[in-house]
Amino acid sequence: MAASEDTTPTTDTTETTDDRVRLEPGQEAPAFSLPDADGNTVSLADFRGRSVVVYFYPKADTPGCTTEACDFRDSLDALEGTGTTVVGISPDPVEALAAFRDKHGLTFPLLSDPDRTVLRAYGAYGQKKNYGKVVEGVIRSTVVVDPEGRVTLAKYNVKATGHVARIAKEIGAA
């Protein structure tokens, strides 16, 4: 399946405006090593042998990001039943990630990318139009990586509501 925009109808007015990187199925997923909410380093290589949903979100404990994270939390058993785990990445500091995790009972890793290197490598950071203004920021995106480290699905500019259910269905967890 090709990288694509999530075409679900929405009232969100965010759209991308630049030609940033877009990962495609079959490509090797960019390697990363980032601190988790406890300050421990987590790498993509740690998940070798399992599929992983890597989702990118703008800011911990904001309405859309909370909806998406809690939907992943609530779908985690079904996803793990297919051999898939979940990792969330944002530019938040580890302290904010720990508070977000604890407040919402999130049991999957939340990783901090304050310099946005991994966000950029995955095409999840760049210019976007938000309510008519061009701004630079995190573009809500999800990439599914297979057990060998290759991209199997890449969704860009996704909407928080309903997104997790669509991903779960596409990977056979729904």
PDB file of C-alpha atoms in Angstrom:
ATOM      1  CA  MET A   1       0.000   0.000   0.000  1.00  0.00           C
ATOM      2  CA  ALA A   2       1.425   3.402  -0.930  1.00  0.00           C
ATOM      3  CA  ALA A   3       2.056   6.282   1.388  1.00  0.00           C
ATOM      4  CA  SER A   4      -1.032   8.384   1.422  1.00  0.00           C
ATOM      5  CA  GLU A   5      -2.977  11.182   2.947  1.00  0.00           C
ATOM      6  CA  ASP A   6      -5.724  10.102   5.318  1.00  0.00           C
ATOM      7  CA  THR A   7      -8.803  11.132   3.343  1.00  0.00           C
ATOM      8  CA  THR A   8     -11.334  10.775   6.130  1.00  0.00           C
ATOM      9  CA  PRO A   9     -13.725  13.760   6.154  1.00  0.00           C
ATOM     10  CA  THR A  10     -12.911  16.143   8.970  1.00  0.00           C
ATOM     11  CA  THR A  11     -13.251  19.709  10.138  1.00  0.00           C
ATOM     12  CA  ASP A  12      -9.510  19.951  10.851  1.00  0.00           C
ATOM     13  CA  THR A  13      -7.947  22.633   8.677  1.00  0.00           C
ATOM     14  CA  THR A  14      -4.356  21.421   8.847  1.00  0.00           C
ATOM     15  CA  GLU A  15      -2.706  20.485   5.568  1.00  0.00           C
ATOM     16  CA  THR A  16       0.868  20.056   4.466  1.00  0.00           C
ATOM     17  CA  THR A  17       2.437  22.621   2.168  1.00  0.00           C
ATOM     18  CA  ASP A  18       5.978  21.416   1.508  1.00  0.00           C
ATOM     19  CA  ASP A  19       7.798  18.608  -0.286  1.00  0.00           C
ATOM     20  CA  ARG A  20       9.195  16.863   2.774  1.00  0.00           C
ATOM     21  CA  VAL A  21      10.285  13.224   2.863  1.00  0.00           C
ATOM     22  CA  ARG A  22       7.529  10.657   2.400  1.00  0.00           C
ATOM     23  CA  LEU A  23       8.360   7.075   3.265  1.00  0.00           C
ATOM     24  CA  GLU A  24       7.004   4.392   0.954  1.00  0.00           C
ATOM     25  CA  PRO A  25       6.262   0.712   1.572  1.00  0.00           C
ATOM     26  CA  GLY A  26       9.337  -1.424   0.994  1.00  0.00           C
ATOM     27  CA  GLN A  27      11.789   1.259   2.113  1.00  0.00           C
ATOM     28  CA  GLU A  28      13.991   0.611   5.100  1.00  0.00           C
ATOM     29  CA  ALA A  29      12.644   2.579   8.053  1.00  0.00           C
ATOM     30  CA  PRO A  30      15.094   5.198   9.328  1.00  0.00           C
ATOM     31  CA  ALA A  31      16.933   4.005  12.429  1.00  0.00           C
ATOM     32  CA  PHE A  32      16.434   5.924  15.647  1.00  0.00           C
ATOM     33  CA  SER A  33      17.534   5.934  19.275  1.00  0.00           C
ATOM     34  CA  LEU A  34      15.595   8.287  21.544  1.00  0.00           C
ATOM     35  CA  PRO A  35      14.916   8.659  25.267  1.00  0.00           C
ATOM     36  CA  ASP A  36      11.622   7.321  26.581  1.00  0.00           C
ATOM     37  CA  ALA A  37       9.473   8.835  29.325  1.00  0.00           C
ATOM     38  CA  ASP A  38      11.855   7.397  31.939  1.00  0.00           C
ATOM     39  CA  GLY A  39      15.020   8.605  30.188  1.00  0.00           C
ATOM     40  CA  ASN A  40      15.972   5.133  28.891  1.00  0.00           C
ATOM     41  CA  THR A  41      17.186   4.900  25.298  1.00  0.00           C
ATOM     42  CA  VAL A  42      14.836   3.060  22.946  1.00  0.00           C
ATOM     43  CA  SER A  43      15.879   2.181  19.383  1.00  0.00           C
ATOM     44  CA  LEU A  44      13.958   0.959  16.378  1.00  0.00           C
ATOM     45  CA  ALA A  45      16.364  -2.004  16.405  1.00  0.00           C
ATOM     46  CA  ASP A  46      14.917  -3.002  19.807  1.00  0.00           C
ATOM     47  CA  PHE A  47      11.752  -4.054  17.953  1.00  0.00           C
ATOM     48  CA  ARG A  48      13.468  -6.238  15.315  1.00  0.00           C
ATOM     49  CA  GLY A  49      11.408  -9.392  14.870  1.00  0.00           C
ATOM     50  CA  ARG A  50       8.112  -7.596  15.591  1.00  0.00           C
ATOM     51  CA  SER A  51       5.988  -5.191  13.633  1.00  0.00           C
ATOM     52  CA  VAL A  52       5.774  -1.733  15.148  1.00  0.00           C
ATOM     53  CA  VAL A  53       3.381   1.155  14.654  1.00  0.00           C
ATOM     54  CA  VAL A  54       5.422   4.340  14.998  1.00  0.00           C
ATOM     55  CA  TYR A  55       3.129   7.305  15.376  1.00  0.00           C
ATOM     56  CA  PHE A  56       4.139  10.953  15.497  1.00  0.00           C
ATOM     57  CA  TYR A  57       2.096  13.526  17.377  1.00  0.00           C
ATOM     58  CA  PRO A  58       2.533  17.252  18.077  1.00  0.00           C
ATOM     59  CA  LYS A  59       2.214  17.657  21.852  1.00  0.00           C
ATOM     60  CA  ALA A  60       1.497  15.449  24.841  1.00  0.00           C
ATOM     61  CA  ASP A  61      -1.714  15.989  26.777  1.00  0.00           C
ATOM     62  CA  THR A  62      -3.447  18.168  24.199  1.00  0.00           C
ATOM     63  CA  PRO A  63      -6.942  17.141  23.044  1.00  0.00           C
ATOM     64  CA  GLY A  64      -6.125  15.505  19.690  1.00  0.00           C
ATOM     65  CA  CYS A  65      -2.940  13.868  20.925  1.00  0.00           C
ATOM     66  CA  THR A  66      -4.706  12.526  23.998  1.00  0.00           C
ATOM     67  CA  THR A  67      -7.498  11.077  21.838  1.00  0.00           C
ATOM     68  CA  GLU A  68      -4.986   9.348  19.577  1.00  0.00           C
ATOM     69  CA  ALA A  69      -2.825   8.025  22.438  1.00  0.00           C
ATOM     70  CA  CYS A  70      -5.833   6.689  24.355  1.00  0.00           C
ATOM     71  CA  ASP A  71      -7.153   5.040  21.177  1.00  0.00           C
ATOM     72  CA  PHE A  72      -3.791   3.294  20.761  1.00  0.00           C
ATOM     73  CA  ARG A  73      -3.911   2.294  24.443  1.00  0.00           C
ATOM     74  CA  ASP A  74      -7.417   0.891  24.035  1.00  0.00           C
ATOM     75  CA  SER A  75      -6.435  -1.012  20.860  1.00  0.00           C
ATOM     76  CA  LEU A  76      -3.117  -2.297  22.189  1.00  0.00           C
ATOM     77  CA  ASP A  77      -4.315  -5.833  22.999  1.00  0.00           C
ATOM     78  CA  ALA A  78      -5.717  -6.283  19.484  1.00  0.00           C
ATOM     79  CA  LEU A  79      -2.563  -4.857  17.907  1.00  0.00           C
ATOM     80  CA  GLU A  80      -0.284  -7.000  20.054  1.00  0.00           C
ATOM     81  CA  GLY A  81      -2.412 -10.009  19.065  1.00  0.00           C
ATOM     82  CA  THR A  82      -1.050  -9.543  15.530  1.00  0.00           C
ATOM     83  CA  GLY A  83       2.532  -9.291  16.805  1.00  0.00           C
ATOM     84  CA  THR A  84       2.504  -5.500  16.524  1.00  0.00           C
ATOM     85  CA  THR A  85       3.618  -3.030  19.168  1.00  0.00           C
ATOM     86  CA  VAL A  86       3.185   0.747  19.347  1.00  0.00           C
ATOM     87  CA  VAL A  87       5.651   3.596  19.862  1.00  0.00           C
ATOM     88  CA  GLY A  88       4.712   7.280  20.036  1.00  0.00           C
ATOM     89  CA  ILE A  89       7.193  10.044  19.189  1.00  0.00           C
ATOM     90  CA  SER A  90       6.869  13.779  19.849  1.00  0.00           C
ATOM     91  CA  PRO A  91       9.211  16.700  20.513  1.00  0.00           C
ATOM     92  CA  ASP A  92       8.071  16.850  24.165  1.00  0.00           C
ATOM     93  CA  PRO A  93      10.659  16.601  26.969  1.00  0.00           C
ATOM     94  CA  VAL A  94      10.793  13.279  28.825  1.00  0.00           C
ATOM     95  CA  GLU A  95       9.168  14.822  31.904  1.00  0.00           C
ATOM     96  CA  ALA A  96       6.088  15.811  29.892  1.00  0.00           C
ATOM     97  CA  LEU A  97       5.943  12.320  28.377  1.00  0.00           C
ATOM     98  CA  ALA A  98       6.087  10.711  31.826  1.00  0.00           C
ATOM     99  CA  ALA A  99       3.244  12.909  33.089  1.00  0.00           C
ATOM    100  CA  PHE A 100       1.186  12.163  29.938  1.00  0.00           C
ATOM    101  CA  ARG A 101       1.814   8.420  30.261  1.00  0.00           C
ATOM    102  CA  ASP A 102       0.915   8.340  33.936  1.00  0.00           C
ATOM    103  CA  LYS A 103      -2.175  10.549  33.614  1.00  0.00           C
ATOM    104  CA  HIS A 104      -3.687   8.399  30.843  1.00  0.00           C
ATOM    105  CA  GLY A 105      -2.372   4.936  31.744  1.00  0.00           C
ATOM    106  CA  LEU A 106      -0.346   4.562  28.547  1.00  0.00           C
ATOM    107  CA  THR A 107       1.663   1.337  28.530  1.00  0.00           C
ATOM    108  CA  PHE A 108       3.588   1.663  25.260  1.00  0.00           C
ATOM    109  CA  PRO A 109       6.816   3.659  24.851  1.00  0.00           C
ATOM    110  CA  LEU A 110       6.600   7.413  24.349  1.00  0.00           C
ATOM    111  CA  LEU A 111       9.834   8.818  22.941  1.00  0.00           C
ATOM    112  CA  SER A 112      11.238  12.342  23.026  1.00  0.00           C
ATOM    113  CA  ASP A 113      12.667  13.885  19.837  1.00  0.00           C
ATOM    114  CA  PRO A 114      13.330  17.482  20.943  1.00  0.00           C
ATOM    115  CA  ASP A 115      15.587  18.318  17.992  1.00  0.00           C
ATOM    116  CA  ARG A 116      13.025  16.761  15.586  1.00  0.00           C
ATOM    117  CA  THR A 117      15.648  14.693  13.733  1.00  0.00           C
ATOM    118  CA  VAL A 118      13.546  11.514  13.700  1.00  0.00           C
ATOM    119  CA  LEU A 119      10.358  13.450  12.963  1.00  0.00           C
ATOM    120  CA  ARG A 120      12.053  14.915   9.870  1.00  0.00           C
ATOM    121  CA  ALA A 121      13.540  11.561   8.784  1.00  0.00           C
ATOM    122  CA  TYR A 122      10.046  10.052   8.807  1.00  0.00           C
ATOM    123  CA  GLY A 123       8.431  13.026   7.030  1.00  0.00           C
ATOM    124  CA  ALA A 124       6.458  14.015  10.131  1.00  0.00           C
ATOM    125  CA  TYR A 125       7.814  17.534  10.542  1.00  0.00           C
ATOM    126  CA  GLY A 126       7.696  20.499   8.209  1.00  0.00           C
ATOM    127  CA  GLN A 127       5.560  23.301   6.918  1.00  0.00           C
ATOM    128  CA  LYS A 128       1.820  22.908   7.179  1.00  0.00           C
ATOM    129  CA  LYS A 129      -1.173  25.128   6.766  1.00  0.00           C
ATOM    130  CA  ASN A 130      -3.065  25.420  10.023  1.00  0.00           C
ATOM    131  CA  TYR A 131      -6.272  27.447  10.008  1.00  0.00           C
ATOM    132  CA  GLY A 132      -5.072  29.404   6.983  1.00  0.00           C
ATOM    133  CA  LYS A 133      -1.575  30.182   8.271  1.00  0.00           C
ATOM    134  CA  VAL A 134       1.614  28.455   7.134  1.00  0.00           C
ATOM    135  CA  VAL A 135       3.487  27.204  10.184  1.00  0.00           C
ATOM    136  CA  GLU A 136       6.285  24.731  10.819  1.00  0.00           C
ATOM    137  CA  GLY A 137       5.514  21.851  13.123  1.00  0.00           C
ATOM    138  CA  VAL A 138       4.776  18.195  13.695  1.00  0.00           C
ATOM    139  CA  ILE A 139       2.526  16.636  11.080  1.00  0.00           C
ATOM    140  CA  ARG A 140       0.476  13.877  12.672  1.00  0.00           C
ATOM    141  CA  SER A 141       1.690  10.741  10.873  1.00  0.00           C
ATOM    142  CA  THR A 142       1.878   6.979  11.343  1.00  0.00           C
ATOM    143  CA  VAL A 143       4.350   4.504   9.870  1.00  0.00           C
ATOM    144  CA  VAL A 144       4.076   0.731  10.257  1.00  0.00           C
ATOM    145  CA  VAL A 145       7.409  -1.094  10.199  1.00  0.00           C
ATOM    146  CA  ASP A 146       7.640  -4.862   9.609  1.00  0.00           C
ATOM    147  CA  PRO A 147       9.769  -7.293  11.663  1.00  0.00           C
ATOM    148  CA  GLU A 148      12.709  -6.800   9.253  1.00  0.00           C
ATOM    149  CA  GLY A 149      12.661  -3.008   9.593  1.00  0.00           C
ATOM    150  CA  ARG A 150      10.881  -2.145   6.337  1.00  0.00           C
ATOM    151  CA  VAL A 151       7.968   0.242   5.965  1.00  0.00           C
ATOM    152  CA  THR A 152       4.683  -1.524   5.196  1.00  0.00           C
ATOM    153  CA  LEU A 153       2.315   1.422   5.610  1.00  0.00           C
ATOM    154  CA  ALA A 154       2.825   5.186   5.816  1.00  0.00           C
ATOM    155  CA  LYS A 155       0.010   7.646   6.528  1.00  0.00           C
ATOM    156  CA  TYR A 156       0.599  11.387   6.620  1.00  0.00           C
ATOM    157  CA  ASN A 157      -1.526  14.287   7.814  1.00  0.00           C
ATOM    158  CA  VAL A 158      -3.873  11.949   9.666  1.00  0.00           C
ATOM    159  CA  LYS A 159      -6.733  13.006  11.901  1.00  0.00           C
ATOM    160  CA  ALA A 160      -6.634  11.968  15.551  1.00  0.00           C
ATOM    161  CA  THR A 161     -10.222  10.751  15.741  1.00  0.00           C
ATOM    162  CA  GLY A 162     -10.779   7.349  14.118  1.00  0.00           C
ATOM    163  CA  HIS A 163      -7.214   7.027  12.875  1.00  0.00           C
ATOM    164  CA  VAL A 164      -6.214   4.162  15.173  1.00  0.00           C
ATOM    165  CA  ALA A 165      -9.249   2.099  14.140  1.00  0.00           C
ATOM    166  CA  ARG A 166      -8.302   2.537  10.468  1.00  0.00           C
ATOM    167  CA  ILE A 167      -4.679   1.513  11.128  1.00  0.00           C
ATOM    168  CA  ALA A 168      -5.810  -1.521  13.167  1.00  0.00           C
ATOM    169  CA  LYS A 169      -8.115  -2.589  10.344  1.00  0.00           C
ATOM    170  CA  GLU A 170      -5.384  -2.184   7.715  1.00  0.00           C
ATOM    171  CA  ILE A 171      -2.975  -4.398   9.660  1.00  0.00           C
ATOM    172  CA  GLY A 172      -5.623  -6.994  10.513  1.00  0.00           C
ATOM    173  CA  ALA A 173      -6.075  -6.150  14.194  1.00  0.00           C
ATOM    174  CA  ALA A 174      -9.715  -5.070  13.986  1.00  0.00           C
TER     175      ALA A 174
END
